[in-house]
mmCIF file of C-alpha atoms in Angstrom:
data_model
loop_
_atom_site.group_PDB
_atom_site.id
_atom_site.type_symbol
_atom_site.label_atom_id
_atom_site.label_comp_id
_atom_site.label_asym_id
_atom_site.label_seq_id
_atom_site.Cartn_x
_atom_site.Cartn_y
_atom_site.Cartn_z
ATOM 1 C CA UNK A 1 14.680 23.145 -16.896
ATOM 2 C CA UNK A 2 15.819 20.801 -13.750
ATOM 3 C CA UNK A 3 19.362 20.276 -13.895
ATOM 4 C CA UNK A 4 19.846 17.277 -15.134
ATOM 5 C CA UNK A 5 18.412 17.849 -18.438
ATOM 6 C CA UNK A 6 21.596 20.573 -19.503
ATOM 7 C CA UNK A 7 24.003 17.924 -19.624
ATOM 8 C CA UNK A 8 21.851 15.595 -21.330
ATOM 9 C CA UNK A 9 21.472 17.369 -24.288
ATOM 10 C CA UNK A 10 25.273 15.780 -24.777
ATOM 11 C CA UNK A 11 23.622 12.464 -24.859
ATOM 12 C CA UNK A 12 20.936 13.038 -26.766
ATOM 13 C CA UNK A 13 23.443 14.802 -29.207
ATOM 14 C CA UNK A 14 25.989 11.736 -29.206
ATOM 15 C CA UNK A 15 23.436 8.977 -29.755
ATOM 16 C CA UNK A 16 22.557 10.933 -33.111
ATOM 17 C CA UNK A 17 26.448 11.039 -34.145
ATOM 18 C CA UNK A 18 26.572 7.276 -32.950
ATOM 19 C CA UNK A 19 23.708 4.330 -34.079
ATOM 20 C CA UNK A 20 22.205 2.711 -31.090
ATOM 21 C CA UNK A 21 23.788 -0.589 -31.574
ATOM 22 C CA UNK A 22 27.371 1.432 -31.474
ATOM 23 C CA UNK A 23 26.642 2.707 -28.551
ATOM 24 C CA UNK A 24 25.833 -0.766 -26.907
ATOM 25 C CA UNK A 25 28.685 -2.615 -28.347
ATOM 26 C CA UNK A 26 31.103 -0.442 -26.154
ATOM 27 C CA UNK A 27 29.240 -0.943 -23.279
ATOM 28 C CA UNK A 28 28.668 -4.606 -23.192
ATOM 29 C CA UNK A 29 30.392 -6.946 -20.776
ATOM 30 C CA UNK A 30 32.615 -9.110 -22.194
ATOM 31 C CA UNK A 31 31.655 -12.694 -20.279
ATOM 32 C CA UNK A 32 32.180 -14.955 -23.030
ATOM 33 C CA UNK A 33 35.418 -15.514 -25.162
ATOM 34 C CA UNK A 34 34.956 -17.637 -28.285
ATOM 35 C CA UNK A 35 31.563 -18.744 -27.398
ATOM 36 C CA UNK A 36 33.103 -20.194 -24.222
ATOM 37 C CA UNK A 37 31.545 -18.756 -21.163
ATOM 38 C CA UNK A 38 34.237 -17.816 -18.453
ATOM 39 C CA UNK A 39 33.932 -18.874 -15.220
ATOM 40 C CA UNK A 40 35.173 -16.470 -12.334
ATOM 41 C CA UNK A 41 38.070 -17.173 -10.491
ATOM 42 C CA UNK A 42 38.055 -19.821 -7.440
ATOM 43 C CA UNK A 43 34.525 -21.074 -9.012
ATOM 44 C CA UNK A 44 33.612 -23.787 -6.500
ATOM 45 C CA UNK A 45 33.260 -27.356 -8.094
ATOM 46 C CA UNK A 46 30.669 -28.658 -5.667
ATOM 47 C CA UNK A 47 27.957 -26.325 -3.671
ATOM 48 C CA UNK A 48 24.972 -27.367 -2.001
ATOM 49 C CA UNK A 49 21.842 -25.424 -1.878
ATOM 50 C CA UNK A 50 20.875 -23.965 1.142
ATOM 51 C CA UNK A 51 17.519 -22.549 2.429
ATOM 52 C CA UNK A 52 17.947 -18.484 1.825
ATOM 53 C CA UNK A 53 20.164 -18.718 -1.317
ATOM 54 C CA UNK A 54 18.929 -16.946 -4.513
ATOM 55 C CA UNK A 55 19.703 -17.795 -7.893
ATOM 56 C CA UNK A 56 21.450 -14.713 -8.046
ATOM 57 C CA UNK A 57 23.326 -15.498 -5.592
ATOM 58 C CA UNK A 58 24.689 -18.779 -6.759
ATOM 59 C CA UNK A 59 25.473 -17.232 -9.898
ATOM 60 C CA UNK A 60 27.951 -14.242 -8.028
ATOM 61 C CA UNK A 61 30.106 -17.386 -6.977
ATOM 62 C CA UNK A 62 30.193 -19.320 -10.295
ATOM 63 C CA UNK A 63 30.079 -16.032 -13.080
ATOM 64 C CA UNK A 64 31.474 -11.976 -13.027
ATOM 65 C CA UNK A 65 28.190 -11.284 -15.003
ATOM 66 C CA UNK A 66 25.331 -13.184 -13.028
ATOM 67 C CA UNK A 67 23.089 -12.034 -15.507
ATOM 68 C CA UNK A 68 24.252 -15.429 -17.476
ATOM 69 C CA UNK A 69 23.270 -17.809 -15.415
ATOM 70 C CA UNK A 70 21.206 -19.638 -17.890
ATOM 71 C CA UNK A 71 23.923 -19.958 -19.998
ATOM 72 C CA UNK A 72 25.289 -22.109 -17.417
ATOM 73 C CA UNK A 73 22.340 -23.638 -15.855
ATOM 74 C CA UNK A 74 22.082 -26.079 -18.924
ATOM 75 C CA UNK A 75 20.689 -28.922 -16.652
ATOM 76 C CA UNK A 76 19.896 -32.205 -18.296
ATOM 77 C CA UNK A 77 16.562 -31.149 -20.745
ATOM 78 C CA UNK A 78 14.668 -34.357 -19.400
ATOM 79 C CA UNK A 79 14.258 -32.835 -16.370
ATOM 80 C CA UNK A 80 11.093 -30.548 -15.845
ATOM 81 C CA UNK A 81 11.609 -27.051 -14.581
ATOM 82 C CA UNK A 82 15.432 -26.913 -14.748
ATOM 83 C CA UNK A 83 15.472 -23.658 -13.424
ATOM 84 C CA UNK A 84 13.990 -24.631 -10.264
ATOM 85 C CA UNK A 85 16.107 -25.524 -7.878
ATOM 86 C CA UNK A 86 15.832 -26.515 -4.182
ATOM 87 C CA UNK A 87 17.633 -26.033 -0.724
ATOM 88 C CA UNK A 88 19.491 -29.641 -0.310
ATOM 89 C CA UNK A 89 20.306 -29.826 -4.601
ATOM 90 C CA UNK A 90 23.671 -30.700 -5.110
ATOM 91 C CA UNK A 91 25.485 -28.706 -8.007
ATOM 92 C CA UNK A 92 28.706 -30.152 -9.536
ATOM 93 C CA UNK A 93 30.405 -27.959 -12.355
ATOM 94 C CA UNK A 94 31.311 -29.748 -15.084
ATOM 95 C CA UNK A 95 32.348 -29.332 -18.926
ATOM 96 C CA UNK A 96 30.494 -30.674 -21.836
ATOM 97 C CA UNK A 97 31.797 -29.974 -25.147
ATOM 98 C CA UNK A 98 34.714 -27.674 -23.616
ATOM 99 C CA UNK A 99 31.942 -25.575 -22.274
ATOM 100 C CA UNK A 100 31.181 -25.158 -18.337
ATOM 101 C CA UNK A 101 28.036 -25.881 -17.013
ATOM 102 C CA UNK A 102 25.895 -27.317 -13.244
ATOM 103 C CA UNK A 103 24.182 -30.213 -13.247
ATOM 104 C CA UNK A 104 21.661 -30.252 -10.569
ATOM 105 C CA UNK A 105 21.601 -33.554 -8.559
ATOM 106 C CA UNK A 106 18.260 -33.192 -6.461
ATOM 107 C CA UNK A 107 18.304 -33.674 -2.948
ATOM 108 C CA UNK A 108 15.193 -36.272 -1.485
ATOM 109 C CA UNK A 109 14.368 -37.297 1.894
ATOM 110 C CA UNK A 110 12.677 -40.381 2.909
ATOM 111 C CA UNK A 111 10.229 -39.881 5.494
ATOM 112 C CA UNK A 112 9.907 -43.401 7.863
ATOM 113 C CA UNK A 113 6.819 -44.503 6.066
ATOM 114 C CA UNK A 114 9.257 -45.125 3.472
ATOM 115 C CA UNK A 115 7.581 -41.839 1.328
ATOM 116 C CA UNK A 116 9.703 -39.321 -0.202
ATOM 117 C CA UNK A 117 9.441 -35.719 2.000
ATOM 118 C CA UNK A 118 7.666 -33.200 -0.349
ATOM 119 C CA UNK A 119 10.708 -30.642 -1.153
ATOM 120 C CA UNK A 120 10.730 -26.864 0.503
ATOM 121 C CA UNK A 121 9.872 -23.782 -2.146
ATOM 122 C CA UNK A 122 12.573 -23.285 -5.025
ATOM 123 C CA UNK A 123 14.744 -20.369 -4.404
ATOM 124 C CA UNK A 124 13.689 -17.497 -5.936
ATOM 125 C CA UNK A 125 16.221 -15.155 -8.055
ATOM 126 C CA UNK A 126 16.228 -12.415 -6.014
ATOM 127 C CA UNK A 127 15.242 -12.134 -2.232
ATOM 128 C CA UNK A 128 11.481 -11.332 -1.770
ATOM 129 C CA UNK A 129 12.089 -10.651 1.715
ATOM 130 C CA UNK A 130 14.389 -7.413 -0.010
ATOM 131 C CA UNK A 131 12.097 -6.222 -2.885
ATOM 132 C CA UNK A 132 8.708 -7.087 -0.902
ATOM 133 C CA UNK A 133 9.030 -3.796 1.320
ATOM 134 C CA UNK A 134 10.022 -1.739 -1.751
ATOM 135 C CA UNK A 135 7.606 -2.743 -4.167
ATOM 136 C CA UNK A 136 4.453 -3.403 -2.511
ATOM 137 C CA UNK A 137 4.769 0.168 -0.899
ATOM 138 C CA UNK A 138 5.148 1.795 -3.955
ATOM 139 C CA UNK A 139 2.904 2.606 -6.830
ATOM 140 C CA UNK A 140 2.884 4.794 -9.829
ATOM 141 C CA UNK A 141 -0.530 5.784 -10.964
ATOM 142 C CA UNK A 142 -1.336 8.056 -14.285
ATOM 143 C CA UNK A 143 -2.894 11.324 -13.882
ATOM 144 C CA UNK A 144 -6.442 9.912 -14.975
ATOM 145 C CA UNK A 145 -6.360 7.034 -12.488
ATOM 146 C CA UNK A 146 -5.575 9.563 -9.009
ATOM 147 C CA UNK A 147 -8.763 11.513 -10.783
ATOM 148 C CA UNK A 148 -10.951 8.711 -9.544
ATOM 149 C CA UNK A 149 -9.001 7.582 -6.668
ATOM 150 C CA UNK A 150 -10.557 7.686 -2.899
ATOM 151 C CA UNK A 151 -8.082 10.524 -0.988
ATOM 152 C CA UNK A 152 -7.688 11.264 2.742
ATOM 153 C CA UNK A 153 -9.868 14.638 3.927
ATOM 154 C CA UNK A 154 -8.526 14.778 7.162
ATOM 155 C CA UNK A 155 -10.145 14.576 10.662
ATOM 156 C CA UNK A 156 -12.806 16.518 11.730
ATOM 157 C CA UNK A 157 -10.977 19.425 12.487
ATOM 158 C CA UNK A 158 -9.851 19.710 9.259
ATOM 159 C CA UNK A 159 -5.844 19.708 9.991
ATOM 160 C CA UNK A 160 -3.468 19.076 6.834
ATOM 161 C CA UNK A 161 -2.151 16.145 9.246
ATOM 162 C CA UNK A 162 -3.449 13.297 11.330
ATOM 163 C CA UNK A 163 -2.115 11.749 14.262
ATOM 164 C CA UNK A 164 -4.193 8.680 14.071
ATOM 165 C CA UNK A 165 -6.053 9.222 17.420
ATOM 166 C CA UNK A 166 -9.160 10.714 15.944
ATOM 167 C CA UNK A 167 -11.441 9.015 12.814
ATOM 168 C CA UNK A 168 -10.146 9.797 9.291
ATOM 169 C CA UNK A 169 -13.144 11.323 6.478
ATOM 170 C CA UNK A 170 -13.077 10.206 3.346
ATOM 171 C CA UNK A 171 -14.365 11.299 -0.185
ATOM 172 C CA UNK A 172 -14.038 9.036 -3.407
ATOM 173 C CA UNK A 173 -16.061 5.268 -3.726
ATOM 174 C CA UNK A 174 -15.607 2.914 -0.917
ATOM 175 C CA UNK A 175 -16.643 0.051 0.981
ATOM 176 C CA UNK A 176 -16.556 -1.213 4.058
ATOM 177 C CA UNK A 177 -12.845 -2.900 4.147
ATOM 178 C CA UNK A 178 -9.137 -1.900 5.062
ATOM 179 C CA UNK A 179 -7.417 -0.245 2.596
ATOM 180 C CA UNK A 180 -3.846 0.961 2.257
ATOM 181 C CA UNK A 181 -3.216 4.566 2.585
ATOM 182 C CA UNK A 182 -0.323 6.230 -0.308
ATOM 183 C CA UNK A 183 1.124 9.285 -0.099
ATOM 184 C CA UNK A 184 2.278 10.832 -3.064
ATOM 185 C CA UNK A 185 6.376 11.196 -3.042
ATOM 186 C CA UNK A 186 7.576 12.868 -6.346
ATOM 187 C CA UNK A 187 5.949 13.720 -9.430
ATOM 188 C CA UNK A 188 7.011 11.789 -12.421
ATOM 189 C CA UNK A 189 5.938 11.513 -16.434
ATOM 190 C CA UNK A 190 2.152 11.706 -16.729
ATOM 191 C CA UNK A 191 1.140 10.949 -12.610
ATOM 192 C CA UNK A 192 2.867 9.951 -9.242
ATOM 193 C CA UNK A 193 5.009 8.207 -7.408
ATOM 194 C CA UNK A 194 3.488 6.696 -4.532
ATOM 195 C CA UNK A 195 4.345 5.409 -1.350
ATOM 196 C CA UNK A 196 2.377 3.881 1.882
ATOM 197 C CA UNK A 197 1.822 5.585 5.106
ATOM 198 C CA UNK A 198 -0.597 3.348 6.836
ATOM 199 C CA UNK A 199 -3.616 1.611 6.573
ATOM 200 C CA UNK A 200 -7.574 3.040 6.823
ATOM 201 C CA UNK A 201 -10.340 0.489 7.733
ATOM 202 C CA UNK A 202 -13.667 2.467 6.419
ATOM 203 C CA UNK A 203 -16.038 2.115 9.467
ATOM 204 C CA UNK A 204 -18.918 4.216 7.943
ATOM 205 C CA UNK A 205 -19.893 4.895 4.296
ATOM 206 C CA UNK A 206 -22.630 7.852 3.696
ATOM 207 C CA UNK A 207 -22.079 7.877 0.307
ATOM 208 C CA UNK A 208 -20.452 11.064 -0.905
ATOM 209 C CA UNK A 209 -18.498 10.495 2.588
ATOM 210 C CA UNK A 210 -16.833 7.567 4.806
ATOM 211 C CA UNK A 211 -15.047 7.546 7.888
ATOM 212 C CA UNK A 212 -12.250 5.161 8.730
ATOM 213 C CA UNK A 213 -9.713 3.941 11.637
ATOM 214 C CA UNK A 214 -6.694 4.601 10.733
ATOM 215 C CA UNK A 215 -3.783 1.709 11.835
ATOM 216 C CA UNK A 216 -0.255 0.691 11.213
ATOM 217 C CA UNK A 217 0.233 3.961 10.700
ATOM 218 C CA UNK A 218 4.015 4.179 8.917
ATOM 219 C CA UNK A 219 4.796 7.649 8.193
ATOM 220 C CA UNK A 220 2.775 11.028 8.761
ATOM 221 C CA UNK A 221 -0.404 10.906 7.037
ATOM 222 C CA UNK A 222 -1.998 14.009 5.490
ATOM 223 C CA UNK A 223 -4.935 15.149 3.811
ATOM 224 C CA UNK A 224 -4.813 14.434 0.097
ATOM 225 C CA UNK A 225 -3.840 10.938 0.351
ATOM 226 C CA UNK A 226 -5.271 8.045 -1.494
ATOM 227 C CA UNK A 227 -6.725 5.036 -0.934
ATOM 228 C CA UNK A 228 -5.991 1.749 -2.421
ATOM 229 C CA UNK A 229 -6.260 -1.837 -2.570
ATOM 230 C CA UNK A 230 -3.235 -3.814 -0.878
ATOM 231 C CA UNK A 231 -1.664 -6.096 -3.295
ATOM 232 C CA UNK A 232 0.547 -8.540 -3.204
ATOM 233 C CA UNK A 233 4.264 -8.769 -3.984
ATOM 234 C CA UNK A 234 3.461 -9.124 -8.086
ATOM 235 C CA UNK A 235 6.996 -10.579 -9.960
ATOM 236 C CA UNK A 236 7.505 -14.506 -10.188
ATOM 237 C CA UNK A 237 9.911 -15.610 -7.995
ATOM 238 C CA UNK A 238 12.358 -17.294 -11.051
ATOM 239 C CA UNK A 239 13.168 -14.420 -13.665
ATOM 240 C CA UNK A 240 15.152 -15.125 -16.372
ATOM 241 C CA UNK A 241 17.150 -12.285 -17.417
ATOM 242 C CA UNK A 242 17.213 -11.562 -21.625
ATOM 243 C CA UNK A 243 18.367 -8.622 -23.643
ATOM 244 C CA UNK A 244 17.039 -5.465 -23.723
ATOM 245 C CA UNK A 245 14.070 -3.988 -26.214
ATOM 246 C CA UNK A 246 15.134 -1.952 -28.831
ATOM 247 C CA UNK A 247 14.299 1.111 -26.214
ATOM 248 C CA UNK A 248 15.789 3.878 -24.669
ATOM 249 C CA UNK A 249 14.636 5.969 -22.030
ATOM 250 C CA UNK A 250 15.601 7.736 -18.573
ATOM 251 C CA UNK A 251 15.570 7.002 -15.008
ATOM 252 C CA UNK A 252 12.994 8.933 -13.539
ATOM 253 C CA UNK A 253 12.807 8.052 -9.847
ATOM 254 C CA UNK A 254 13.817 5.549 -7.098
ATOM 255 C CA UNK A 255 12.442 3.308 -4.582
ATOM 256 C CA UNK A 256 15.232 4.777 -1.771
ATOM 257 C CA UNK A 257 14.634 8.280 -1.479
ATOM 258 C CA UNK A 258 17.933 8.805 -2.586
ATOM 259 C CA UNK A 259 19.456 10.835 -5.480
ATOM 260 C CA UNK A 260 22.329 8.311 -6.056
ATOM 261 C CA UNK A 261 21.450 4.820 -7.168
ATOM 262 C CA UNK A 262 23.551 1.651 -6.204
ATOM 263 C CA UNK A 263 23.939 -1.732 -6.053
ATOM 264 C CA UNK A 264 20.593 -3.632 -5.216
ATOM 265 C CA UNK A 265 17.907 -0.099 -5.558
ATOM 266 C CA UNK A 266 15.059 -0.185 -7.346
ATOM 267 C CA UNK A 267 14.472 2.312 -9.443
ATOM 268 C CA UNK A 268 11.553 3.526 -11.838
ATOM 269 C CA UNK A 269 12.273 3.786 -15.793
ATOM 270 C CA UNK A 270 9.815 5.999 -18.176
ATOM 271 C CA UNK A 271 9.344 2.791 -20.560
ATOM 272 C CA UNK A 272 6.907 0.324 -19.701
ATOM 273 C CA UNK A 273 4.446 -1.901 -21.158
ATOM 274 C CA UNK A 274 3.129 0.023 -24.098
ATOM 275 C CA UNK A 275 6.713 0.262 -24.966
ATOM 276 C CA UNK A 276 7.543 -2.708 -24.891
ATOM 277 C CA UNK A 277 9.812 -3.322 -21.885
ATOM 278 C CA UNK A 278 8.829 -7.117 -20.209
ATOM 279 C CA UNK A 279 10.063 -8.437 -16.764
ATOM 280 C CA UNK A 280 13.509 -9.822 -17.010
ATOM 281 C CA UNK A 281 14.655 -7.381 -19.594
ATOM 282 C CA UNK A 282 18.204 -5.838 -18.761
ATOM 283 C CA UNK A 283 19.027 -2.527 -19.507
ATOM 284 C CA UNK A 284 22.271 0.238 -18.995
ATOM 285 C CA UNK A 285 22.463 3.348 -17.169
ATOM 286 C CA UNK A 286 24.870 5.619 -18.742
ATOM 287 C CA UNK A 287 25.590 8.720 -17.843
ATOM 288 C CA UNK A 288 26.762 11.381 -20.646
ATOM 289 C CA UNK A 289 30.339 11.983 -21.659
ATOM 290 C CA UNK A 290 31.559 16.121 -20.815
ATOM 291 C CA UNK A 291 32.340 18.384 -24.116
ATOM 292 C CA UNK A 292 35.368 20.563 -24.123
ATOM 293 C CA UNK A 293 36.284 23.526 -25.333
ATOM 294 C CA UNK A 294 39.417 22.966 -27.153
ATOM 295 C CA UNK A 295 40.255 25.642 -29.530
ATOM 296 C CA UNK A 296 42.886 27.476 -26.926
ATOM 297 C CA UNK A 297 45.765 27.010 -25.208
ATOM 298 C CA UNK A 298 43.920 25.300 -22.604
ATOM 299 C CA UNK A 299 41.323 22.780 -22.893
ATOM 300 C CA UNK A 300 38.603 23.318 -20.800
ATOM 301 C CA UNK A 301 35.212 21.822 -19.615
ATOM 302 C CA UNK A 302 32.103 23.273 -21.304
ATOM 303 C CA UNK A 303 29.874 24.401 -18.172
ATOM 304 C CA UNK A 304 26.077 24.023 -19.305
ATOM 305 C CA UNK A 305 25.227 26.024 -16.411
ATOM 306 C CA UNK A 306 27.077 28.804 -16.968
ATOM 307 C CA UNK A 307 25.447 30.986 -19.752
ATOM 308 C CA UNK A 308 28.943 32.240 -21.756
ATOM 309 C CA UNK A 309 29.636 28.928 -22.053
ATOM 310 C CA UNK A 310 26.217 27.330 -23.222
ATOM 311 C CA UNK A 311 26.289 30.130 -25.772
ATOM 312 C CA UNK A 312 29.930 30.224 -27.141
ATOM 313 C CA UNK A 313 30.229 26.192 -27.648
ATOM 314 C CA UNK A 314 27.572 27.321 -30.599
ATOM 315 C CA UNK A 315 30.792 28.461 -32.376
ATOM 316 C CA UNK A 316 33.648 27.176 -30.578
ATOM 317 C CA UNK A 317 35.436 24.241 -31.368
ATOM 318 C CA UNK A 318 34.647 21.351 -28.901
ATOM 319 C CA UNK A 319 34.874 18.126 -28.039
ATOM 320 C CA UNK A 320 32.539 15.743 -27.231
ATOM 321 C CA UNK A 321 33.651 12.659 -25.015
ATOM 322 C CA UNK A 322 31.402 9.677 -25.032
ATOM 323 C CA UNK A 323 29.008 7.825 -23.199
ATOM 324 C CA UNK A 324 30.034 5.863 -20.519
ATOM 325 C CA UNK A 325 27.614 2.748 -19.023
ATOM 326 C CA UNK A 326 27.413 3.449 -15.205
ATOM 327 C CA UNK A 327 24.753 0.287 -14.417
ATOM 328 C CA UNK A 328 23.298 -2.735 -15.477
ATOM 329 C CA UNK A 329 19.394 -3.265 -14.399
ATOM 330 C CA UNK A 330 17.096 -6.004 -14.712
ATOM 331 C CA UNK A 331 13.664 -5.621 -14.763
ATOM 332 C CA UNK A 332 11.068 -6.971 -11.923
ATOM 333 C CA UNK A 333 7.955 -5.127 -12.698
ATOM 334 C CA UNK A 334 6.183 -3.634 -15.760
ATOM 335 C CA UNK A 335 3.005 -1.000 -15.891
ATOM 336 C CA UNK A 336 1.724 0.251 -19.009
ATOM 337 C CA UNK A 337 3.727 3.464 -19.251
ATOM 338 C CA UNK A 338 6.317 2.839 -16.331
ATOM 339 C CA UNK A 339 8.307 0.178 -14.960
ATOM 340 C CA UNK A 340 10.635 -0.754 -11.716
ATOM 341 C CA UNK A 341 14.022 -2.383 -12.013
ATOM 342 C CA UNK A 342 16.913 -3.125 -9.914
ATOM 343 C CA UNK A 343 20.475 -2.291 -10.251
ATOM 344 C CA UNK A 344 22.355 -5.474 -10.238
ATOM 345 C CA UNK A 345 25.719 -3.893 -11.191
ATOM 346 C CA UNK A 346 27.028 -0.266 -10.616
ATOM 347 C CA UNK A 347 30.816 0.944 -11.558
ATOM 348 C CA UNK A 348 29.693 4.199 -9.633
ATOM 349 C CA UNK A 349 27.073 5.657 -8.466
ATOM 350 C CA UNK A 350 23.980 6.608 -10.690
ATOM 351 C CA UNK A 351 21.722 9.666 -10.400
ATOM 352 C CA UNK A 352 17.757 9.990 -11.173
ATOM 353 C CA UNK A 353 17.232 11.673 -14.781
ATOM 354 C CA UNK A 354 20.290 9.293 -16.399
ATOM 355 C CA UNK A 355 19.548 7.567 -19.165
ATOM 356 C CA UNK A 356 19.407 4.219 -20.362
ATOM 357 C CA UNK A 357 20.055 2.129 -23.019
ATOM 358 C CA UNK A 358 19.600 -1.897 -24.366
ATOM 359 C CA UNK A 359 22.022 -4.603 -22.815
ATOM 360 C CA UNK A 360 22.424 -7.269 -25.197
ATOM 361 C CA UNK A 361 23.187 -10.566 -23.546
#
């Protein structure tokens, strides 16, 4: 049992005691009052869009909770695609119906043929410079799908590691083209997490074995790891964030290499597709509240690790705290069983095995 599953059985036990939607009612932010939305303090009035801004970004200035920016991005409906926005738009707050919102006066340049300038790309929600490193150079594949997956034999002297001077050999279906090399990181539900080493251009394919040059070579390669197709950065670049499925489930690895999750990591949840989680879904990390002992003089923390205590709380009087939300995460990327999102809020730091629950916007 790894240790992060003791002190979830206090979880586990509180969401029985207390309905889901209990449970998410403490934990929700409180960025509306009476329907209103609130504004955070010093909102500018004015701001003008400039090349390298996110959505995200503009929403920091104008809201606490960013996550409701399209409660305030109520541009005129006539105009196509409010949510796109360009470097050189003017925004101007303003109140309609006692509400705030930004009205978007597009910025056009005439070019001296008298023809308007076609505009730059709309700013994305989140930097793809940022997440394009972490999610491209990750993957999580099932069990069955590494099964049939081309893997790394080594060179010809059959060393657990390569150095990239001599040719690479190969087993598993290929063809003649440069693939991207993984190397698996951490084991997680049902497969792996993966993460890119280098690339391997197959120069020679005898069938039941190829031979490749290995190149932009990352990290130490080793025998045993796989071959796949590069893709592309795969999340649109507007996301709109919405509530949460009617889903719970844990956080079962990062994009970082770290233990401790912050502000801005990626992280992978055990809910994906066949679950129902879609991209732009926002969920809460919440970490467990402690139980106490307190039938004596003293109250005292119920250690899980320590065996008198994990048997005596079976008849002592205790107390069970409750759950506290640690992080807010939105997500960018769905697979069938898995999916990444990023932590766009964090009260303190958040560890790999926490769980999560709904946020209801």
């Amino acid at each position: 049992m790894t240790k992060w599953q003791l002190p979830a059985i206090a979880l586990i036990g509180f969401l029985l005691v207390s309905p889901l939607h209990v449970v998410m009612a403490q934990s929700e932010t409180q960025q509306t009052k009476g329907n209103i939305l609130q504004l955070r303090e010093g909102a500018p009035q004015e701001y003008v869009v400039k090349k390298g801004d996110t959505l995200w970004d503009i929403s920091e200035l104008y809201l606490n909770d960013p996550w409701y920016w399209p409660e305030l991005w109520r541009i005129n409906e006539g105009v196509a695609n409010p949510h796109l926005i360009y470097p050189g738009d003017r925004l101007l707050l303003v109140w309609v119906d006692g509400k705030p919102q930004l009205t978007r006066k597009a910025h056009k340049t005439l070019l001296p043929e008298g023809q308007v300038k076609s505009k730059d790309n709309p700013i994305p929600t989140f930097s793809r410079d940022m997440l394009a490193p972490l999610l491209t150079e990750h993957r999580v594949l099932t069990a069955e799908v590494l099964e049939n997956t081309p893997q790394i034999l080594g060179d010809n002297r059959g060393a657990p590691r390569v150095n990239g001077m001599l040719p690479v050999f190969i087993k598993g279906d290929v063809e003649k083209t440069t693939y991207s090399a993984f190397t698996p990181v951490e084991p997680i539900e049902g497969g792996e997490l993966l993460r890119y080493v280098g690339d391997v251009t197959v120069t020679y394919n005898a069938g039941e074995l190829a031979e490749g040059e290995l190149s932009r070579i990352q990290r130490e390669i080793r025998r045993g790891d796989y071959l796949l197709a590069s893709q592309p950065l795969n999340i649109p670049d507007v996301i709109v964030p919405e509530s949460g499925g009617q889903l719970d489930g844990q956080i079962i690895a990062s994009l970082n290499n770290r233990k401790e999750q912050g502000p801005y990591d990626v992280v992978v949840l055990n809910r994906g597709r066949q679950h129902g989680v879609e991209v732009g879904q926002m969920y809460q990390a919440v970490r467990p509240g402690s139980t106490l002992f307190v039938d004596g003089e003293e109250i005292t923390l119920v250690n899980y690790y320590k065996p008198a205590d994990h048997i005596s709380r079976l008849w002592r009087n205790t107390l069970q705290l409750p759950v506290s939300a640690t992080a807010q995460m939105l997500v960018l990327e769905v697979q069938n069983q898995t999916s990444f999102a990023i932590v766009v809020r964090s009260r303190e730091w958040m560890s790999i095995g926490d769980y999560f629950i709904p946020l209801k916007l």
